[in-house]
Coordinates of C-alpha atoms and ligand atoms in Angstrom, one line a residue:
X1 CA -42.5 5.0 -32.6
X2 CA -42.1 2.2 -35.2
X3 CA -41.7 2.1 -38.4
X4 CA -44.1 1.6 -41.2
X5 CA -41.5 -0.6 -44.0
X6 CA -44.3 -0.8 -46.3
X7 CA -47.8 -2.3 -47.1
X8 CA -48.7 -6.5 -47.5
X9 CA -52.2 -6.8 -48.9
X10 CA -53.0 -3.0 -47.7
X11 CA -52.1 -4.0 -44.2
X12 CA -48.9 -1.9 -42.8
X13 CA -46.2 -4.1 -42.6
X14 CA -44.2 -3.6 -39.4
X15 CA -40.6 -4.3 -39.6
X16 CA -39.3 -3.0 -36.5
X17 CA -40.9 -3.5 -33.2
X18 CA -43.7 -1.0 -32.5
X19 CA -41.8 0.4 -29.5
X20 CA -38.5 0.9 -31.5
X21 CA -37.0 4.3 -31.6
X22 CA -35.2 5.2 -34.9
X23 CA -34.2 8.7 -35.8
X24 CA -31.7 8.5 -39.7
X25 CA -30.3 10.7 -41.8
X26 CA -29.3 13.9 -40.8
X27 CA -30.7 14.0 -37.7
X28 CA -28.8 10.9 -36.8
X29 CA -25.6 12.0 -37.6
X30 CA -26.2 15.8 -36.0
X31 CA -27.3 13.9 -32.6
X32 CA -24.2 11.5 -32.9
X33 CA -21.9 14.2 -33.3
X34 CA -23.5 16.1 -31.0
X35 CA -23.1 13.3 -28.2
X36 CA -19.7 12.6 -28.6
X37 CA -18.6 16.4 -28.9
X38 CA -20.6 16.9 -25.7
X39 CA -18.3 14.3 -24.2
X40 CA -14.6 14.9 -25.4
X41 CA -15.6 18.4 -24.5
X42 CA -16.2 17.4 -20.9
X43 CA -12.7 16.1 -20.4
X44 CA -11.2 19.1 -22.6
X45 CA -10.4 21.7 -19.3
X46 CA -8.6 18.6 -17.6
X47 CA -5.5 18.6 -20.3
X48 CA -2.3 19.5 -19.6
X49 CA -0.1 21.1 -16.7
X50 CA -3.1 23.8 -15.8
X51 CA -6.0 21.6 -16.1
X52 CA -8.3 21.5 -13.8
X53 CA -10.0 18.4 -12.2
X54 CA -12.8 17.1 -11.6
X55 CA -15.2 15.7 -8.4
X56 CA -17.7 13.1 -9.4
X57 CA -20.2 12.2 -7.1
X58 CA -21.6 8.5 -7.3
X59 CA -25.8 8.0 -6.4
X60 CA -24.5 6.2 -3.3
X61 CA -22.9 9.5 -2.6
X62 CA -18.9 8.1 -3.1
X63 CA -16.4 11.0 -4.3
X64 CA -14.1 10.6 -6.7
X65 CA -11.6 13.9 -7.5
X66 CA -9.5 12.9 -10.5
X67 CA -7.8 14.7 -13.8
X68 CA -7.6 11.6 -15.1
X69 CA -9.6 11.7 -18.7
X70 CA -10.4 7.8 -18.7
X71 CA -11.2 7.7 -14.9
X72 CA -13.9 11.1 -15.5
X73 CA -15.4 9.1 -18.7
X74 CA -15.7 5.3 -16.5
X75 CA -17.4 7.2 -13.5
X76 CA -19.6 10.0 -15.9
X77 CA -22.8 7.7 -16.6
X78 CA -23.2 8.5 -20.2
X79 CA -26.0 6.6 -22.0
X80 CA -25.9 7.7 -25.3
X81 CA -24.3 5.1 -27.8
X82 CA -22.0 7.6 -29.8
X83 CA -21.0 9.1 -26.8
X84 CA -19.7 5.8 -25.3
X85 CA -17.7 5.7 -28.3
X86 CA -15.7 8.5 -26.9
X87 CA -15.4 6.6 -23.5
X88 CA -13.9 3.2 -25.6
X89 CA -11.3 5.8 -27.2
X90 CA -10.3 6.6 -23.9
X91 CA -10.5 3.1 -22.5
X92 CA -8.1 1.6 -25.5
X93 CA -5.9 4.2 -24.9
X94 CA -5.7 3.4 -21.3
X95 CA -5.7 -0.5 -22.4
X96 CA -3.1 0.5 -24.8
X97 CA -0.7 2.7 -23.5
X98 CA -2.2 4.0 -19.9
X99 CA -2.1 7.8 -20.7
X100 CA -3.3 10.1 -23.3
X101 CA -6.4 9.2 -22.2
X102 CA -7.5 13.0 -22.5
X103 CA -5.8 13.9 -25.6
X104 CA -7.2 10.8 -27.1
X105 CA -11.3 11.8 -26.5
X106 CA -10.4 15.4 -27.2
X107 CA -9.2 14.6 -30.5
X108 CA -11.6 12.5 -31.4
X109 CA -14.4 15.1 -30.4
X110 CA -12.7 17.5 -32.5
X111 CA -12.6 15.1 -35.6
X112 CA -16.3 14.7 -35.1
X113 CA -16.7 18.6 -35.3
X114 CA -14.7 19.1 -38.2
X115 CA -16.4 15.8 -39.6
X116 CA -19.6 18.0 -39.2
X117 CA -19.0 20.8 -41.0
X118 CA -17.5 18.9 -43.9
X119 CA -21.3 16.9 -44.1
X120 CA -22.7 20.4 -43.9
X121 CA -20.9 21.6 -46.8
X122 CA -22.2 18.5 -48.5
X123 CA -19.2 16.2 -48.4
X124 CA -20.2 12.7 -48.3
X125 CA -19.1 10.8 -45.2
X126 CA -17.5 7.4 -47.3
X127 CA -15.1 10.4 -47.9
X128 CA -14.7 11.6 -44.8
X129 CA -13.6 8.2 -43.7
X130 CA -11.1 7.5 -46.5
X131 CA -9.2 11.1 -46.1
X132 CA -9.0 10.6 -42.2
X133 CA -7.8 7.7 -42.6
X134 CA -5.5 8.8 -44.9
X135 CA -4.4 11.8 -42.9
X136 CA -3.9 9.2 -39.9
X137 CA -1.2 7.4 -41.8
X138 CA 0.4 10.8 -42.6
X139 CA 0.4 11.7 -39.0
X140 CA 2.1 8.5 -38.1
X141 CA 4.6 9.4 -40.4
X142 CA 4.9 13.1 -38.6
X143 CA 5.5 11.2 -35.1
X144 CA 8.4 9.4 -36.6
X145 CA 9.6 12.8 -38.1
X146 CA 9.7 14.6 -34.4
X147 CA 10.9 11.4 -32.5
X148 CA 14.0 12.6 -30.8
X149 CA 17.0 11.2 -31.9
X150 CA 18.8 10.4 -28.5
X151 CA 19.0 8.0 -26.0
X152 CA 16.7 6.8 -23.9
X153 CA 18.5 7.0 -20.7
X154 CA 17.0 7.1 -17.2
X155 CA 17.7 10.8 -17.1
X156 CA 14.8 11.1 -20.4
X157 CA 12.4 8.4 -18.8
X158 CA 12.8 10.5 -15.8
X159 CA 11.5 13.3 -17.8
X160 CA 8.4 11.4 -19.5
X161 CA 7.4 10.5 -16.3
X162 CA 7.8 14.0 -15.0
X163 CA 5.5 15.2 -17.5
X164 CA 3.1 12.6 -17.4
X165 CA 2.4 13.7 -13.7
X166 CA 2.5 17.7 -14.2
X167 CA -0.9 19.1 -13.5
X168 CA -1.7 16.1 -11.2
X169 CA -1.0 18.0 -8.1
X170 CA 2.4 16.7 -7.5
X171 CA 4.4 19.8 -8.2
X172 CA 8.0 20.8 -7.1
X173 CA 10.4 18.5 -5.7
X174 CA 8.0 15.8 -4.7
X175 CA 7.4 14.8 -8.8
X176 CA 11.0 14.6 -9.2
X177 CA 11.6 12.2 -6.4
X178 CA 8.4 10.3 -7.4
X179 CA 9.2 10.5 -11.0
X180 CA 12.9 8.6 -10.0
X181 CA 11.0 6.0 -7.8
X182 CA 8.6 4.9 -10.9
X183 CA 11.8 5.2 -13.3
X184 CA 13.4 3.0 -10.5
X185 CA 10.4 0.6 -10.2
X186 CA 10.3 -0.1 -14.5
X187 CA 14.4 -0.5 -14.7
X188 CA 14.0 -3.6 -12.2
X189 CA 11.4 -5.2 -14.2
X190 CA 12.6 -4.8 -17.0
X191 CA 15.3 -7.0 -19.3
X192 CA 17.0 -6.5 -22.6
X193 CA 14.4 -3.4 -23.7
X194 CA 11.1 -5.9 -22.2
X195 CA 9.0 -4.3 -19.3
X196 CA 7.7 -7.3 -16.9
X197 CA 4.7 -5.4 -16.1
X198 CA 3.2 -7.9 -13.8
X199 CA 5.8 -7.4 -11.8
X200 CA 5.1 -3.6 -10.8
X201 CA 2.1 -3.5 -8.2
X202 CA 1.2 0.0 -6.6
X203 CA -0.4 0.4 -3.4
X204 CA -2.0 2.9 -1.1
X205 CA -1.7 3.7 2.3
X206 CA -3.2 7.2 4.0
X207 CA -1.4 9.1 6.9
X208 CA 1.9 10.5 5.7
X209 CA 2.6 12.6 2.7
X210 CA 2.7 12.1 -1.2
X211 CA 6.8 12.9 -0.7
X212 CA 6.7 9.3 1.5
X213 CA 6.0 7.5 -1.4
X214 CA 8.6 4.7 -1.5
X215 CA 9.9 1.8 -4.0
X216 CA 9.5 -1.3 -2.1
X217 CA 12.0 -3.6 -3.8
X218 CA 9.7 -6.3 -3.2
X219 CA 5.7 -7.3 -2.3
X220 CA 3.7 -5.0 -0.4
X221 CA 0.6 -7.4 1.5
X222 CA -2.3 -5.7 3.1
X223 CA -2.0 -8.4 5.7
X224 CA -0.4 -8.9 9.4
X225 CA 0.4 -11.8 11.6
X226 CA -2.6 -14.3 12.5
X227 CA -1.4 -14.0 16.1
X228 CA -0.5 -10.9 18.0
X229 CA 2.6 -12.9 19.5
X230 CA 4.4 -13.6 15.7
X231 CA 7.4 -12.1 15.1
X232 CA 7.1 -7.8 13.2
X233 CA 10.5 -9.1 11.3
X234 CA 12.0 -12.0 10.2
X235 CA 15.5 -11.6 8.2
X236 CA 16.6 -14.7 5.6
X237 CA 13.1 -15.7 5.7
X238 CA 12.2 -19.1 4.0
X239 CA 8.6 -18.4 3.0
X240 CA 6.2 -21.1 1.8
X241 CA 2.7 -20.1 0.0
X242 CA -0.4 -22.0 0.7
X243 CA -3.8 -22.8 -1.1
X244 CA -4.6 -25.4 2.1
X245 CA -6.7 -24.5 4.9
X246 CA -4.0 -25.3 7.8
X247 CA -6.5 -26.8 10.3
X248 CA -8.0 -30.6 10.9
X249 CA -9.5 -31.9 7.6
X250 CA -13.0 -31.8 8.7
X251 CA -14.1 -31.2 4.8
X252 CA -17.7 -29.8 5.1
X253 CA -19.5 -32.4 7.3
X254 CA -19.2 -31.6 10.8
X255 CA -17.9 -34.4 12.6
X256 CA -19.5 -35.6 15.7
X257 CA -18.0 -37.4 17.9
X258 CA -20.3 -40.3 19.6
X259 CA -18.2 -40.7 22.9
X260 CA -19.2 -42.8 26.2
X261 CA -16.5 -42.5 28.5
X262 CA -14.0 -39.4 29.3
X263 CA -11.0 -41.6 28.2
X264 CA -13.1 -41.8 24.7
X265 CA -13.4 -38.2 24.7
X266 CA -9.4 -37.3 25.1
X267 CA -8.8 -40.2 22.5
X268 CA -10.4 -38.3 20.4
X269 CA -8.8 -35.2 21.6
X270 CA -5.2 -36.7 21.3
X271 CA -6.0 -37.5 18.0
X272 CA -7.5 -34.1 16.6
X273 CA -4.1 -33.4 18.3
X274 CA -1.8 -35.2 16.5
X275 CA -3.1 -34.4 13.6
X276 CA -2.6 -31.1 13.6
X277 CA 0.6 -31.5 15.5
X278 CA 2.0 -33.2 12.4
X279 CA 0.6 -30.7 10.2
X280 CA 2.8 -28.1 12.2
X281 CA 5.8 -30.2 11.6
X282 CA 5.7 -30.8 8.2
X283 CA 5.8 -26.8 7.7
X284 CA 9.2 -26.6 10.1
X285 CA 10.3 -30.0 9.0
X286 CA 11.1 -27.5 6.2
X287 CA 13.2 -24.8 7.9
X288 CA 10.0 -22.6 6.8
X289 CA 10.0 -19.4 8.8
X290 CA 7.1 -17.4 7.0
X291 CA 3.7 -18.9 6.0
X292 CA 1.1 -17.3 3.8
X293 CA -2.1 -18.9 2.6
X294 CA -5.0 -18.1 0.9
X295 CA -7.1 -20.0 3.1
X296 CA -7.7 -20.7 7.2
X297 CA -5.9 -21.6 9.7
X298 CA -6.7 -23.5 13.0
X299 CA -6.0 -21.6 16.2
X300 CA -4.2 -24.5 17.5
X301 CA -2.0 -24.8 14.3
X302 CA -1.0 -20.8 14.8
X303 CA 0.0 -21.5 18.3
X304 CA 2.0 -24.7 17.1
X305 CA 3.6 -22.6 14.5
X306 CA 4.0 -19.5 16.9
X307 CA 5.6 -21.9 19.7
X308 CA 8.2 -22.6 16.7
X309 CA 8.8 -19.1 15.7
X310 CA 6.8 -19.2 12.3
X311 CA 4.8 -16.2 11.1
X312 CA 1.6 -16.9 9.4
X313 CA -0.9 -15.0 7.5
X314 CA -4.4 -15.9 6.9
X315 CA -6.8 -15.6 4.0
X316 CA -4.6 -13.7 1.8
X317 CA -5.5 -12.4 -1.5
X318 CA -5.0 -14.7 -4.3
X319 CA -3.1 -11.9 -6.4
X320 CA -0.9 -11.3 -3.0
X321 CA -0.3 -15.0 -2.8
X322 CA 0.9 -14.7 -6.8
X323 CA 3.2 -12.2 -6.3
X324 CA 4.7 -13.5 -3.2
X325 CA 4.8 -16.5 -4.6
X326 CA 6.5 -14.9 -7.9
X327 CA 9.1 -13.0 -6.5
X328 CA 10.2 -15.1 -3.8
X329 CA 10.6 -18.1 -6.3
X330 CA 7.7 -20.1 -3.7
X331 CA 6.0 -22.7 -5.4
X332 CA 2.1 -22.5 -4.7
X333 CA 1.0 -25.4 -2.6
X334 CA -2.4 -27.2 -2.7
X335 CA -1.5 -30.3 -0.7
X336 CA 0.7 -30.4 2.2
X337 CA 1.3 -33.9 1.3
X338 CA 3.6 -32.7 -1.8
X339 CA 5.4 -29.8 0.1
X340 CA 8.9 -29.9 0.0
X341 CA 11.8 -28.1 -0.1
X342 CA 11.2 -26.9 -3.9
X343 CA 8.6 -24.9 -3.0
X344 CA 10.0 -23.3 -0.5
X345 CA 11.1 -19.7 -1.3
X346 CA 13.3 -16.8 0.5
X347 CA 13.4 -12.9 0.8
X348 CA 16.1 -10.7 2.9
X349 CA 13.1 -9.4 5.2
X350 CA 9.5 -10.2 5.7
X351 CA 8.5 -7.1 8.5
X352 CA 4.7 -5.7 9.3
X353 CA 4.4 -1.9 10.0
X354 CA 1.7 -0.7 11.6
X355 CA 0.1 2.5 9.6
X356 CA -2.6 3.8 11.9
X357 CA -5.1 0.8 12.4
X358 CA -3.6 -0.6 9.5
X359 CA -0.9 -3.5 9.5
X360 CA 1.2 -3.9 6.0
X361 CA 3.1 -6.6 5.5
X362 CA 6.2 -6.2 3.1
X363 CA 8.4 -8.9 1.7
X364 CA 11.6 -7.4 0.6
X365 CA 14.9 -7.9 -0.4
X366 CA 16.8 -10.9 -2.3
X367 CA 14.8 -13.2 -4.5
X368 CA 11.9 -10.8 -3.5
X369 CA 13.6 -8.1 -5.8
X370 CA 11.8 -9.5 -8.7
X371 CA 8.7 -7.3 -7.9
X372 CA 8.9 -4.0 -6.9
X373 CA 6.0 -1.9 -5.5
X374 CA 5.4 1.4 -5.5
X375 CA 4.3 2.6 -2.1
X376 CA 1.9 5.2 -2.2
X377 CA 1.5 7.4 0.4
X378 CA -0.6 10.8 1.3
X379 CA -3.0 12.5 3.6
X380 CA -6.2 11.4 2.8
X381 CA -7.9 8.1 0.7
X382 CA -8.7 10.9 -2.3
X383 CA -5.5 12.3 -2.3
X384 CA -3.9 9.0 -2.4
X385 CA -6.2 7.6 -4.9
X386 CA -5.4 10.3 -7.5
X387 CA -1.6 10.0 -6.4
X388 CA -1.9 5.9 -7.3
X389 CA -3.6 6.7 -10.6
X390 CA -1.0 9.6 -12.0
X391 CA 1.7 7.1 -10.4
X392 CA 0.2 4.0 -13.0
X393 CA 0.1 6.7 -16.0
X394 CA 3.8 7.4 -15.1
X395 CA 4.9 3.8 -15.3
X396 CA 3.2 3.4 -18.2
X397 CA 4.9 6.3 -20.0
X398 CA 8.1 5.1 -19.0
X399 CA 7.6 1.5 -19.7
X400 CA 6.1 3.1 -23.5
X401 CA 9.4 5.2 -23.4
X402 CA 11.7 2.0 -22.4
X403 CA 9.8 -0.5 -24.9
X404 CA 9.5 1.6 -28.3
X405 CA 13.0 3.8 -27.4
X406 CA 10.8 6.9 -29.2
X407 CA 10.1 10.1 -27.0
X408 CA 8.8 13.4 -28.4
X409 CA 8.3 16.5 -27.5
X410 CA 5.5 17.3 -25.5
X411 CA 3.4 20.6 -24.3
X412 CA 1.4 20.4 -28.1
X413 CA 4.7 20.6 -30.0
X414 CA 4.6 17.6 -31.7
X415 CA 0.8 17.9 -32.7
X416 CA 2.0 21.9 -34.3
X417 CA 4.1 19.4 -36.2
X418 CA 1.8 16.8 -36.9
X419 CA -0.7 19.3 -38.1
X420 CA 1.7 21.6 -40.1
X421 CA 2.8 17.8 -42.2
X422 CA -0.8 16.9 -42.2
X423 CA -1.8 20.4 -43.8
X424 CA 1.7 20.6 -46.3
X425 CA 0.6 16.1 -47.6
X426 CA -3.2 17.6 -48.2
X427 CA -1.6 19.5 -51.1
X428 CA -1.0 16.4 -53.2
X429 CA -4.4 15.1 -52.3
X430 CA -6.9 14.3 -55.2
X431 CA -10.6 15.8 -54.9
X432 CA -12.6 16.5 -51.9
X433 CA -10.6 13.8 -50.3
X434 CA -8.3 16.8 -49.5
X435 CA -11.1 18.5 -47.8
X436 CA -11.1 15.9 -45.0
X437 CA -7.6 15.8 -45.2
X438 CA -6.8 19.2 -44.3
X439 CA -10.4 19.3 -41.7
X440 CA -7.9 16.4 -39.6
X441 CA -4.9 18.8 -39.3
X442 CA -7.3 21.7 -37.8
X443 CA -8.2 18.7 -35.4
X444 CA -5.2 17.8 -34.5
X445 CA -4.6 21.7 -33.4
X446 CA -7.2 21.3 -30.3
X447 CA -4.3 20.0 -28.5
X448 CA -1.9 23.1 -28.2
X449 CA -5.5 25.3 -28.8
X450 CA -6.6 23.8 -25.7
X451 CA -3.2 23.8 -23.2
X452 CA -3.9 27.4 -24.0
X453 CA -7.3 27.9 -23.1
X454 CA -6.1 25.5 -19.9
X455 CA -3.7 28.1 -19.4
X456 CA -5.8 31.5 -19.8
X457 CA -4.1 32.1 -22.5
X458 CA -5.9 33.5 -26.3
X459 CA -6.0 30.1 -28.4
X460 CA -6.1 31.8 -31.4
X461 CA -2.7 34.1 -30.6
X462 CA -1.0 30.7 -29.2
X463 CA -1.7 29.1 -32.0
X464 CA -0.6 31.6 -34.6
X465 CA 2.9 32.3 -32.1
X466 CA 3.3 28.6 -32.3
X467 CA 3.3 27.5 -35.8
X468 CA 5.8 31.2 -36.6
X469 CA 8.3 29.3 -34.2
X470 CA 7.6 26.1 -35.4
X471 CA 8.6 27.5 -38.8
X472 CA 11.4 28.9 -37.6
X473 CA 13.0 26.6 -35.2
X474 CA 10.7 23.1 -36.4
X475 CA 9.6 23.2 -32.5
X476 CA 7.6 25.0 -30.7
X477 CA 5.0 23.9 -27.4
X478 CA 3.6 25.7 -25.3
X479 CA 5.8 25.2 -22.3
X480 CA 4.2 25.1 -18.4
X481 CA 7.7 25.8 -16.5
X482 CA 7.3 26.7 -12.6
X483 CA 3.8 28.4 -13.3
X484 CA 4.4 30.5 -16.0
X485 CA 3.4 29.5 -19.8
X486 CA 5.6 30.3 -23.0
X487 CA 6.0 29.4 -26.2
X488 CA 9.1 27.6 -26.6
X489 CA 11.1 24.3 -27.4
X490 CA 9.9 22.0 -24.7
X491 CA 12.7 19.3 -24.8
X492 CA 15.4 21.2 -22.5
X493 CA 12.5 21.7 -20.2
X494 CA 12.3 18.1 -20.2
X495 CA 8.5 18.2 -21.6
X496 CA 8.9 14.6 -23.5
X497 CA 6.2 12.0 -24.1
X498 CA 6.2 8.1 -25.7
X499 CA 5.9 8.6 -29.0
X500 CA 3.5 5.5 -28.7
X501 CA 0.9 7.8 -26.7
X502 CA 0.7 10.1 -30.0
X503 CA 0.4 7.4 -32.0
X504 CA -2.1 5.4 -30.5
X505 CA -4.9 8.8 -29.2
X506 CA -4.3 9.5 -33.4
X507 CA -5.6 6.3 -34.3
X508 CA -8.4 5.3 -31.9
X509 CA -9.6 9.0 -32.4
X510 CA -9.4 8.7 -36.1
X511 CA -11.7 5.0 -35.8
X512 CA -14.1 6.5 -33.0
X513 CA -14.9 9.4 -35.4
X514 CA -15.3 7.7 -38.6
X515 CA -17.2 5.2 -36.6
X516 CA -19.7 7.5 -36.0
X517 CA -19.5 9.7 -39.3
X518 CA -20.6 7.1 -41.2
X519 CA -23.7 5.9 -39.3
X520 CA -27.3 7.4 -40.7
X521 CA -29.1 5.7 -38.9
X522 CA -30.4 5.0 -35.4
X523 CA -32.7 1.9 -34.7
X524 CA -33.1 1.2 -30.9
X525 CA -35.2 -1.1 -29.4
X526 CA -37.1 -0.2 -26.6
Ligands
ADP601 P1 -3.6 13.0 -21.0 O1 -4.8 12.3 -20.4 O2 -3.9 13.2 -22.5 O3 -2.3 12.4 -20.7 P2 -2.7 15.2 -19.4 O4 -3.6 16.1 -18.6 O5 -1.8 14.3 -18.8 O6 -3.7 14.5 -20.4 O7 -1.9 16.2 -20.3 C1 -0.9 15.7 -21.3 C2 -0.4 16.9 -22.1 O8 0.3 17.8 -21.2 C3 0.6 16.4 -23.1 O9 0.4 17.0 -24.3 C4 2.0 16.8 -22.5 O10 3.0 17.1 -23.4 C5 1.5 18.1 -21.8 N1 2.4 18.6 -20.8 C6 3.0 17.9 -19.8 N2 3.8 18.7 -19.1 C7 3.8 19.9 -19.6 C8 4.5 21.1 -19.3 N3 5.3 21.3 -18.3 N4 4.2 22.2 -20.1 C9 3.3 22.1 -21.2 N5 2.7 20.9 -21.5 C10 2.9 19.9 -20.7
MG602 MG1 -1.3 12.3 -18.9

């Protein structure tokens, strides 16, 4: 429909194209709000230790089954442009921190309802925006105020990542052994209080259990031997990285040979020969026992190299090459003419296992222990996939927990404390200003509200049992231990998160919501 801006010499003036759709006002804001409620609320039964999750189903038919809130929004295909607000919250929090990804969109789908009701009763948005932005502040304040004041040793990061992963499906003894491996896996990237995250790489493999997963003190290379005959394992390797197609440099032109007599033809031969002969010797000249590259390799060349006792691997991935390169302090070579002894670098093992019809290729050990990679193992490709995803949102807690040094409690207590601060600040705050104020506490209560719906227990009863013990004891969450749900302190049940993740879902909640409270008006072209 377009839009009649006015009237030039009694014509209509168009402003808009005629095919532009614009709704304002009101009805703008209602269908915003609408839009991104609609989508924070389909997130909302995922949260927590008894969420559920969720199977998406792809046009082309692919299955994804995750409880992972970013992953749900990225596969969901949501058109609407205030709804894909909510997906950015949960993308910056994921960009951000790496979990929280949930609590973030569920937040800020509660701020938009609460923002809703304020506009009903007449409360103009500019307002809206200054006292949640206000109210943010004050609950940045709050997280500082239940920060736990102890050390953050591995036994605590052990805990964030424990609870990072509840609800994922990795219950029992399994999460504690997996939560040590990823606690492992961020300690030996990490110096003076700094996380090296590029150093941490995660991969899959199907066929044995989630309790198989291992930390590989080292690179993991989805890669075997170019010949059948090269050696499974080489101990001390030396280990060069190539960017140089190992074969006779033939460039793109195909060389044709215009030959008259059989002693021309094994001229040529004998040549083609020694080139590649040399080739092979410049790469054992340098004790090198291990070659990857990123590009091909001449049959002959592998045989040359496999009649010396080299391994070589073909048309790796750049990113492999990298971190082999990284960790085994290997230089990356684009010209065999400048290799030398420099860029030569070493690991205790290089071994290929076989997996099934898969061959993995892991460099370990030594100078290799610069990377480390988590090993992810389980029965199928879903139940892997989902294993690799909580796995990432548990190094990412920990490495939150091991850079900021601020854990707090988890299972909704800190958010009871955030809220009840929140609520006590709105006191002192001028005019409807405080309004808004106090509409962000009631918010910031869909957390706890909703680990107890999660949990089939009343939200309403939770809630008012929670704040009572909150008063009393200044925490109280809504504790998931072994299956059964109390209200309790949730630290000795080691239910701890990064402060970080608090901080950062309260924020890009508060932005997304404001961000879409203020607009009145929708103009989209066709
Ligand atoms: P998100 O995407 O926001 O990380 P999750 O499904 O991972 O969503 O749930 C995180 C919430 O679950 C946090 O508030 C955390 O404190 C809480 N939680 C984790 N473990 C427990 C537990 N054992 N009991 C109660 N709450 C828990
Ligand atoms: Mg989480």
């Amino acid at each position: 429909m377009a839009e009649r801006q006015g009237q030039l010499g009694g014509q209509p003036l168009f402003v808009l194209s005629e095919d532009s759709q614009r709704t304002s006002g009101k009805d703008a804001q209602t269908s915003n709000i609408a839009a991104g409620k609609a989508v924070a609320e389909s997130v909302r039964t995922t949260l927590g230790p008894r969420g559920m999750d969720k199977m998406l189903v792809s046009d082309s038919g692919d299955v994804v089954i995750t409880n992972d809130g970013a992953t749900i929004l990225d596969e969901m295909d949501i058109e609407h442009p205030a709804a894909q607000m909510i997906v950015e919250v949960a993308d910056t929090q994921e960009e951000e921190i790496g979990d929280g990804t949930t609590t973030a969109s569920v937040l800020a789908g509660r701020l938009l309802a609460q923002a809703e009701e304020l506009l009903d009763q007449d409360v103009h948005p500019t307002t809206i925006v200054e006292g949640y932005h206000h109210a943010a502040e004050i609950a940045n304040e709050a997280v500082d105020e239940v920060a736990l004041d102890v050390d953050v040793d591995d036994d605590l990061l052990e805990q964030v990542a424990e609870s990072s992963m509840t609800g994922k499906g990795t219950g029992g003894i399994t999460a504690g052994r997996l939560a040590e491996t990823v606690v492992g896996a961020v300690r030996r990237v990490e110096h003076d209080g700094v996380v090296d995250d590029d150093r941490i790489a995660l991969s899959t493999q199907v066929g044995a259990s989630s309790s198989a997963t291992e930390l590989i003190e080292g690179v993991v290379v989805d890669e075997e031997p170019l010949l059948a005959a090269m050696a499974r394992s080489v101990d001390d390797p030396r280990i060069a990285v190539f960017d140089v197609e190992l074969g006779v440099r033939t460039g793109d032109v195909d060389v044709e040979y215009e030959l008259d007599s059989v002693d021309q033809l094994s001229a040529a031969m004998e040549s083609e020969e020694s080139e590649l002969r040399e080739l092979a010797d410049r790469i054992t000249a340098e004790d090198v026992d291990v070659v990857f590259t990123t590009d091909d390799v001449d049959d002959r060349v592998a045989s040359l190299l496999e009649a010396e006792g080299v391994v070589a691997f073909e048309d790796v991935d750049d990113d492999d090459a990298t971190a082999v390169a990284r960790a085994t302090g290997a230089g990356r070579v684009g010209s065999l003419e400048d290799f030398d002894g420099d860029d030569v670098g070493s690991a205790d093992t290089v071994r290929t296992d076989t997996f099934g019809d898969d061959e993995v290729t892991f460099v370990e050990g030594g100078a290799a222990t610069q990377a480390v990679n988590v090993f992810v193992r389980g029965g199928t490709e879903h139940v892997v996939d989902e294993l690799e995803r909580t796995l990432s949102d548990a190094v990412n807690v920990v490495t939150a927990a091991v850079e900021t040094g601020e854990v707090v409690p988890g299972a909704g207590a800190s958010e009871i404390a955030i809220a009840d601060h929140v609520r006590r600040e709105a006191a002192g705050v001028e005019g409807r200003r405080q309004l808004a104020v106090e509409a962000f506490a009631d918010a910031v209560d869909i957390v706890p509200r909703t680990l107890a719906e999660n949990a089939g227990t009343d939200p309403i009863d939770a809630l008012v049992d929670l704040r009572a013990e909150h008063d009393e004891s200044g925490r109280a969450g809504l504790v998931t231990v072994d299956g059964e749900t109390a209200v309790g302190d949730p630290v000795p049940d080691g239910v701890v998160d990064p402060a970080t993740v608090k901080r950062e879902a309260v924020d890009s909640a508060s932005e997304a919501a404001t961000m879409i409270a203020r607009i009145d008006d929708v103009i989209a072209a066709e």
